[in-house]
XYZ file of C-alpha atoms in Angstrom:
350
model
C 99.994 80.964 91.405
C 103.049 82.812 92.710
C 102.407 86.482 93.355
C 104.751 89.035 91.786
C 107.397 90.831 93.809
C 107.018 94.543 94.647
C 110.147 96.507 95.567
C 109.623 99.304 98.099
C 112.466 101.821 97.933
C 112.984 104.087 100.956
C 115.755 106.707 100.775
C 116.650 107.816 104.308
C 118.809 110.640 105.587
C 118.739 111.746 109.242
C 115.187 110.447 109.657
C 115.464 109.125 113.217
C 112.166 110.794 114.205
C 110.111 109.104 111.476
C 111.911 106.063 110.035
C 110.229 103.566 112.391
C 106.762 104.814 111.447
C 107.652 104.509 107.766
C 109.157 101.017 107.996
C 106.334 99.593 110.110
C 103.769 100.784 107.568
C 105.609 98.670 104.962
C 106.302 95.639 107.162
C 102.612 95.351 108.064
C 101.267 95.459 104.507
C 98.463 93.089 103.551
C 100.451 92.161 100.436
C 103.232 89.791 101.461
C 105.499 89.625 98.380
C 107.526 92.730 99.205
C 111.214 93.500 98.920
C 112.219 96.348 101.254
C 115.139 98.431 99.998
C 116.480 101.128 102.323
C 119.199 103.446 101.059
C 120.683 105.104 104.142
C 122.394 108.150 102.659
C 125.149 108.508 105.270
C 122.870 109.460 108.178
C 124.472 110.903 111.312
C 121.571 110.974 113.783
C 120.915 107.334 114.709
C 118.790 106.518 111.656
C 121.230 103.781 110.613
C 120.976 101.835 113.876
C 117.172 102.113 113.873
C 116.999 100.662 110.364
C 119.236 97.727 111.310
C 117.288 97.042 114.487
C 113.827 97.171 112.901
C 114.811 95.039 109.899
C 117.078 92.630 111.780
C 114.803 89.605 111.376
C 113.222 90.612 108.055
C 114.093 88.236 105.249
C 113.511 90.004 101.940
C 115.441 93.224 102.459
C 118.343 95.188 101.052
C 119.918 97.819 103.297
C 122.652 100.045 101.906
C 124.556 102.263 104.349
C 126.333 104.723 102.098
C 129.699 106.122 103.140
C 129.094 109.413 101.340
C 125.952 111.539 101.161
C 124.896 111.690 97.502
C 121.406 113.194 97.915
C 117.909 111.885 97.282
C 118.092 111.536 93.496
C 121.071 109.171 93.577
C 119.610 107.224 96.507
C 116.490 106.472 94.469
C 118.517 105.445 91.425
C 120.669 103.187 93.616
C 117.489 101.601 94.956
C 116.182 100.920 91.447
C 119.508 99.416 90.369
C 119.537 96.861 93.189
C 115.804 96.031 93.060
C 114.389 92.708 91.886
C 110.642 93.394 91.854
C 108.473 93.569 88.745
C 106.923 96.684 90.305
C 108.477 99.553 92.267
C 107.151 102.156 94.680
C 109.007 104.909 96.534
C 108.309 106.110 100.080
C 110.072 109.046 101.709
C 111.391 108.255 105.186
C 109.222 110.900 106.878
C 106.015 109.569 105.291
C 104.023 106.345 105.589
C 101.387 104.335 103.703
C 98.093 102.656 104.513
C 98.437 98.961 105.334
C 96.565 97.898 102.181
C 98.260 100.429 99.888
C 100.453 98.084 97.868
C 97.799 95.379 97.472
C 95.177 97.869 96.309
C 97.456 99.705 93.879
C 98.857 96.483 92.413
C 95.400 94.967 91.922
C 94.206 98.023 90.005
C 97.374 98.238 87.922
C 96.947 94.630 86.805
C 93.174 94.878 86.310
C 93.560 97.923 84.056
C 96.827 96.729 82.487
C 98.342 100.126 83.323
C 101.986 101.196 83.409
C 101.595 103.163 86.629
C 99.047 103.690 89.391
C 98.846 106.851 91.470
C 96.851 107.074 94.678
C 95.643 110.152 96.496
C 97.828 111.631 99.190
C 96.686 112.785 102.609
C 98.867 115.603 103.923
C 99.528 116.078 107.617
C 101.644 118.188 109.910
C 103.205 116.967 113.134
C 102.936 119.066 116.276
C 105.069 117.663 119.046
C 105.688 113.947 119.300
C 102.202 112.492 119.116
C 99.768 115.011 117.622
C 99.124 114.993 113.864
C 96.711 117.282 112.019
C 95.481 115.863 108.699
C 94.138 117.880 105.816
C 90.776 116.647 104.478
C 90.489 113.847 101.957
C 89.396 114.430 98.363
C 85.655 114.349 97.635
C 86.075 113.097 94.071
C 83.380 110.458 93.574
C 85.049 108.695 90.642
C 87.122 105.939 92.199
C 89.420 105.120 89.248
C 90.415 107.343 86.331
C 92.373 105.828 83.428
C 94.568 108.223 81.446
C 95.761 107.098 78.026
C 98.889 108.184 76.128
C 97.286 111.234 74.531
C 96.000 112.449 77.909
C 99.370 111.916 79.551
C 101.227 114.055 77.028
C 98.588 116.732 76.421
C 97.290 117.215 79.980
C 99.301 115.427 82.652
C 102.710 116.365 81.246
C 101.904 120.068 81.568
C 101.956 119.615 85.360
C 105.746 119.353 85.135
C 105.774 122.936 83.909
C 103.719 124.321 86.784
C 100.277 124.070 85.147
C 97.756 121.487 86.307
C 97.146 119.588 89.518
C 98.649 116.191 88.719
C 101.059 115.039 91.411
C 104.488 114.813 89.746
C 106.302 113.444 92.804
C 108.000 110.034 92.861
C 105.976 108.892 95.890
C 102.290 107.802 95.976
C 102.884 105.794 92.798
C 103.417 102.169 91.776
C 105.490 101.768 88.597
C 106.268 98.870 86.334
C 109.985 98.357 86.835
C 110.942 98.513 83.149
C 110.010 102.200 82.992
C 112.538 103.103 85.687
C 115.564 101.451 84.095
C 118.371 103.613 82.642
C 117.156 106.894 84.105
C 119.657 109.745 84.113
C 120.637 111.786 87.146
C 120.028 115.504 86.752
C 122.465 116.528 89.464
C 119.714 118.506 91.183
C 119.563 119.127 94.913
C 115.832 119.897 94.827
C 112.886 118.884 92.592
C 114.522 115.539 91.810
C 111.045 113.974 91.653
C 110.076 116.183 88.746
C 113.214 115.440 86.763
C 112.826 111.690 87.273
C 109.199 111.629 86.174
C 109.843 113.975 83.236
C 111.878 111.056 81.887
C 109.382 108.365 82.924
C 105.995 109.750 81.853
C 106.669 109.855 78.073
C 107.307 106.080 78.293
C 103.877 105.364 79.781
C 100.894 104.251 77.707
C 98.380 104.463 80.543
C 98.095 105.727 84.106
C 95.438 104.835 86.680
C 94.567 107.470 89.260
C 92.624 106.165 92.247
C 90.752 108.270 94.767
C 91.858 106.296 97.845
C 94.189 108.300 100.114
C 96.791 105.565 100.637
C 99.891 107.745 101.079
C 100.473 110.049 104.070
C 102.790 112.967 103.376
C 104.291 115.001 106.208
C 104.211 118.656 105.247
C 107.278 120.697 106.132
C 106.450 123.944 104.339
C 107.937 127.281 105.286
C 109.154 125.966 108.632
C 111.826 123.817 107.013
C 115.382 125.083 107.146
C 116.819 127.667 104.783
C 118.352 126.141 101.643
C 121.163 128.352 100.326
C 121.525 126.480 97.016
C 117.811 126.321 96.270
C 117.798 128.898 93.469
C 120.820 127.390 91.723
C 119.023 124.044 91.555
C 115.764 125.743 90.544
C 117.418 127.613 87.677
C 119.087 124.423 86.465
C 115.724 122.630 86.437
C 114.155 125.635 84.704
C 116.672 125.367 81.857
C 115.894 121.644 81.549
C 112.192 122.481 81.323
C 112.820 125.131 78.671
C 114.623 122.532 76.569
C 111.611 120.204 76.887
C 109.263 123.106 76.053
C 111.221 123.835 72.876
C 111.137 120.164 71.871
C 107.357 120.215 72.390
C 107.032 123.567 70.559
C 104.972 124.715 73.515
C 104.831 128.375 74.496
C 102.404 127.364 77.242
C 105.025 125.120 78.855
C 107.538 127.983 78.756
C 104.967 130.418 80.158
C 103.977 128.265 83.133
C 107.587 127.291 83.851
C 108.408 130.992 84.081
C 105.571 131.549 86.554
C 106.954 128.646 88.566
C 110.416 130.272 88.483
C 108.841 133.426 89.891
C 107.188 131.468 92.704
C 110.458 129.742 93.620
C 112.328 133.057 93.643
C 109.656 134.576 95.903
C 109.780 131.520 98.210
C 113.549 131.860 98.552
C 113.309 135.512 99.560
C 110.580 134.608 102.073
C 112.778 131.856 103.508
C 115.692 134.270 103.918
C 113.446 136.681 105.821
C 111.772 133.992 107.929
C 115.048 132.395 109.015
C 116.905 135.687 109.493
C 119.793 134.491 107.353
C 121.125 138.046 106.970
C 120.331 141.699 107.539
C 117.542 143.408 105.639
C 120.035 145.344 103.515
C 122.075 142.249 102.679
C 118.954 140.327 101.649
C 118.084 143.208 99.325
C 121.617 143.096 97.980
C 121.197 139.362 97.310
C 117.938 140.079 95.437
C 119.632 142.691 93.256
C 122.574 140.401 92.466
C 120.312 137.392 91.809
C 118.270 139.368 89.276
C 121.439 140.056 87.298
C 121.475 136.363 86.328
C 120.540 136.045 82.650
C 117.901 133.426 83.567
C 115.591 136.260 84.624
C 115.802 137.864 81.165
C 112.890 135.548 80.327
C 110.611 138.003 82.169
C 111.147 140.422 79.258
C 109.662 137.679 77.060
C 106.864 137.118 79.574
C 105.906 140.789 79.410
C 105.168 140.471 75.685
C 102.859 137.459 75.940
C 99.112 137.740 75.374
C 98.490 135.967 78.692
C 101.095 138.080 80.482
C 101.135 137.577 84.233
C 100.941 140.996 85.860
C 100.933 139.899 89.497
C 102.765 142.330 91.812
C 105.738 139.969 92.183
C 106.052 139.395 88.420
C 105.922 143.133 87.760
C 108.527 143.750 90.457
C 110.863 141.171 88.878
C 110.300 142.629 85.402
C 111.203 146.084 86.764
C 114.004 144.693 88.963
C 112.321 146.573 91.804
C 114.243 145.256 94.814
C 112.239 147.227 97.401
C 108.885 145.910 96.169
C 110.164 142.321 95.992
C 111.387 142.494 99.586
C 108.170 144.126 100.869
C 105.907 141.596 99.113
C 107.888 138.666 100.544
C 107.996 140.197 104.034
C 104.210 140.710 103.986
C 103.587 137.031 103.188
C 105.987 135.887 105.930
C 104.197 138.139 108.432
C 100.778 136.733 107.473
C 102.091 133.154 107.643
C 103.443 133.716 111.172
C 100.058 134.923 112.396
C 98.308 131.937 110.821
C 100.780 129.640 112.596
C 100.038 131.331 115.939
C 96.282 130.977 115.365
C 96.704 127.287 114.498
C 98.646 126.647 117.701
C 95.917 128.339 119.760
C 93.231 126.225 118.104
C 95.211 123.024 118.696
C 95.723 123.958 122.347
C 92.016 124.502 123.005
C 90.883 121.469 121.019
């Protein structure tokens, strides 16, 4: 009996350091009915030539070298539109998968007649060219958990609003193709995964979650570059989430989305301090001007809730206390830097 085709979609932009590792993890899969789709989003660092060289003699492939950078969200949608597989999985170009990942996820999806399978993810950081430090695997003893429609909407879906531990990313999942057709682009520069799956998950009747760590995710964290448009994208996504919360008549979804907005705001201030994007006084000026945006009026609503979050950062935002916001962010950056130094010392002596 002919085995069904799985499309592996890899968006790539300036991934010359990692694209070979990613592609080889797909080319060497134990499952052999794979269509590799690489959307090269106008890379400028040699990624394009690496892709062509590695896939030169590969038969079932689609490589798109875009002439204009249109960001990750559009690259994924382009990949879906030109795919032919009955099933689709996404891999980011700086990540990689276990060699039996597709076979194992597909087998479980078909055994359980599920609409999507999600595997565990093992996070790692790269130090130098060869050394990787992995975070520990999960100790969950239950190998497969099946979530039905009611669980997806009442429990899993809340993870999109910042509450719950379900992984809402596009990667580490195997989807039935029909659930990814006719998705809309949100025009977001960040959190595109969330917006995509906010459209997909209501379509699903069942999800299988397996305990095997089959996906390896390279953590960038605070060391990644400063993103000047991060808050604009965050606020746009926040408004989308509020619309969903209203449709669901869920104050909880609004509450947790607001906490998530606070965390993103705090992260942006920390990034500005860490990367020295401006003087101390100008960063404070940015904070004051940012808080004038009507989006932050929701913290007046938050203050009145029974489960009101009174963390120091939330209180500082409610009071528009620029000095406290800056000091809280600076303190966390300082602590992070010392942890990074300690980690480097430990790596050196190990």
